[in-house]
Short mmCIF file of C-alpha atoms in Angstrom, two decimals:
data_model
loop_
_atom_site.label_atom_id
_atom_site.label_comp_id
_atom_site.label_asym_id
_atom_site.label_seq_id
_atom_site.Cartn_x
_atom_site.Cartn_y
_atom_site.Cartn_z
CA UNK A 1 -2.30 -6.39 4.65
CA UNK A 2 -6.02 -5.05 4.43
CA UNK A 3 -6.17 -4.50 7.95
CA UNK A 4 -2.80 -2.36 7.86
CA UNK A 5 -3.96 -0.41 5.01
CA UNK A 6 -7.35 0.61 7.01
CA UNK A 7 -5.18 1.16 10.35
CA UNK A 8 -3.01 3.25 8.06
CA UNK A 9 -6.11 5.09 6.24
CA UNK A 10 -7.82 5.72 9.82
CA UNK A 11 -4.92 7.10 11.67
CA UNK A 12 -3.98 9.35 8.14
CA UNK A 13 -7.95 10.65 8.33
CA UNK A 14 -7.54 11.06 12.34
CA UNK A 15 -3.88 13.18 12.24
CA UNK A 16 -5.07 15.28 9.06
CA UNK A 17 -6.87 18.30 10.94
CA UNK A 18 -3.99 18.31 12.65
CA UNK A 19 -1.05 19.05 10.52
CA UNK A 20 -0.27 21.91 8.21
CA UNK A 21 -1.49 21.75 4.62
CA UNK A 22 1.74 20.27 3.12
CA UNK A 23 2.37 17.48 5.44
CA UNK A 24 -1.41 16.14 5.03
CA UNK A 25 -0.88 16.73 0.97
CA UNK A 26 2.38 14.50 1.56
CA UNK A 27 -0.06 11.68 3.36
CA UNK A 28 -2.54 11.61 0.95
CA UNK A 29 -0.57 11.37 -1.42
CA UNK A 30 1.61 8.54 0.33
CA UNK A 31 -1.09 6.09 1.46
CA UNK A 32 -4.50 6.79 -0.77
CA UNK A 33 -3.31 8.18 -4.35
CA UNK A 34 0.09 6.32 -5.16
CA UNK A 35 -0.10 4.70 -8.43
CA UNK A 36 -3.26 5.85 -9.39
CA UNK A 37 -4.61 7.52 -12.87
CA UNK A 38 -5.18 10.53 -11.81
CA UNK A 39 -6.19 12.23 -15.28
CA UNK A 40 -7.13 10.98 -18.78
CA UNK A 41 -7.36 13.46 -21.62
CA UNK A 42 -7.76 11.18 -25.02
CA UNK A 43 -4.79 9.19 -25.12
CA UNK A 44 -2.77 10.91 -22.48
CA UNK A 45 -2.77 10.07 -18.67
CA UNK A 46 -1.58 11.48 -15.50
CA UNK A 47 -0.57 8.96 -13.06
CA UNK A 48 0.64 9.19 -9.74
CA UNK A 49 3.71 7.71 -9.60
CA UNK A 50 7.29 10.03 -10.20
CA UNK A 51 11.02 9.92 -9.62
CA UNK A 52 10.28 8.87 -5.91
CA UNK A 53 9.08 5.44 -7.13
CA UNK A 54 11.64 4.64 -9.73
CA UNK A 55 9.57 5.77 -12.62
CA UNK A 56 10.81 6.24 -15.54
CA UNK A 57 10.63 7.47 -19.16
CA UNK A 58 9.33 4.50 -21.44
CA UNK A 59 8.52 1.84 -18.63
CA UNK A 60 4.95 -0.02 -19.28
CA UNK A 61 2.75 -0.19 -16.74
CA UNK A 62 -0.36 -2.55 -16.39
CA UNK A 63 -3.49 -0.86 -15.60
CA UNK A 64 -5.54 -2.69 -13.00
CA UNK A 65 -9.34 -1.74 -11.79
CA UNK A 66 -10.83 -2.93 -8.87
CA UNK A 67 -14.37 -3.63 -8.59
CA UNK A 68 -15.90 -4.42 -4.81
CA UNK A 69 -18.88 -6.48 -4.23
CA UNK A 70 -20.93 -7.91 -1.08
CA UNK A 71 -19.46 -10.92 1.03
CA UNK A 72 -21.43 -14.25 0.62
CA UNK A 73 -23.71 -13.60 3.85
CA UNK A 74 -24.54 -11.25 5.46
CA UNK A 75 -21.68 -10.11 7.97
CA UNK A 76 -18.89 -11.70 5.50
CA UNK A 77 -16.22 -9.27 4.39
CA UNK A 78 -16.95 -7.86 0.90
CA UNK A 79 -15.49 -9.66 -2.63
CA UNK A 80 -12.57 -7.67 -3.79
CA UNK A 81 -11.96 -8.58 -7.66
CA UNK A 82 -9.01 -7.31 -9.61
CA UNK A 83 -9.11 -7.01 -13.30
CA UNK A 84 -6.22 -6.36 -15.63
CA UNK A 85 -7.73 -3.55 -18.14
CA UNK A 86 -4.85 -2.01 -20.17
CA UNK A 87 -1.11 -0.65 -20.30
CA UNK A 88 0.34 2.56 -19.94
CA UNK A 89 3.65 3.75 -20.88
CA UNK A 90 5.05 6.35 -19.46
CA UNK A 91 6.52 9.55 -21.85
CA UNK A 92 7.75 12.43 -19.24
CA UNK A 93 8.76 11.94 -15.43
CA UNK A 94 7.38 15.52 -14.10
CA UNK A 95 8.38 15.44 -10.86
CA UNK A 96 9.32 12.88 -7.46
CA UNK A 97 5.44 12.37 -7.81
CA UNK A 98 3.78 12.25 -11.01
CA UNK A 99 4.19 11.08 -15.09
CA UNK A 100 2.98 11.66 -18.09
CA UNK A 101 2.32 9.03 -20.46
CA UNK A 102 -0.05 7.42 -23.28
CA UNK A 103 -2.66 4.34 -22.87
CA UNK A 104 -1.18 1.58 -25.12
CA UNK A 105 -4.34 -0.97 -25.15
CA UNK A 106 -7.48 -1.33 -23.14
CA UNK A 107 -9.76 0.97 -21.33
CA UNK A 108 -8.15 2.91 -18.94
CA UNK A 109 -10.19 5.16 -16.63
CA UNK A 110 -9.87 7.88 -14.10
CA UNK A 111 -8.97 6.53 -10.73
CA UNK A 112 -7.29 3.16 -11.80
CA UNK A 113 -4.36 1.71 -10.29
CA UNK A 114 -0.71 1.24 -12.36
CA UNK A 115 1.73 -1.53 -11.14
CA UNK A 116 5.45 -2.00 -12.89
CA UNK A 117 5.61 -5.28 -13.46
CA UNK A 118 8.73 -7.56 -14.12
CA UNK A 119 9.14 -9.11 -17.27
#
């Protein structure tokens, strides 16, 4: 799954001098920003994730930060650890791409990734 995600990233990077404005917006958006905080003012957050994902007003979402780290030796792939850090609930669906919402516990931050998960 990694490898697909670089592969994905690469080609995205490669094709993106080549298309007009909105179409590399569209694969940025797609493939590097989708589910991320994109904002925090206070209490309130912007996250990336809309109508286009199945978000919806009052859904939680967990908060999850990702923190890399060197492999074991040298050559090894790096340590990729994934920490739960606090909720978000979403208020206002603004559009097929983005939500409004509040932080409901933790320490959420700028650039962190949401995830709906099943209860």
């Amino acid at each position: 799954m990694r490898r697909r995600n670089l592969f994905l990233l690469g080609v995205t990077a490669g094709l993106a001098p080549a298309l007009r404005p909105a179409q590399a917006e569209g694969l940025w958006h797609k493939y590097v920003m989708r589910g991320q905080v994109v904002d925090r003012a206070g209490a309130t957050v912007t996250i990336c994730v809309g109508r286009a994902d199945g978000a919806e007003a009052g859904q939680t979402l967990t908060v999850v930060r990702f923190k890399t780290r060197p492999g074991a030796m040298k050559g090894a792939p790096p340590i990729i650890e994934r920490r739960d850090v606090g909720e978000v609930r979403i208020e206002t669906v603004v559009d097929d791409h983005f939500a409004s919402g509040v932080v409901v516990s933790g320490r959420v931050a700028k650039r962190d990734m949401v995830e709906l998960r099943a209860r």
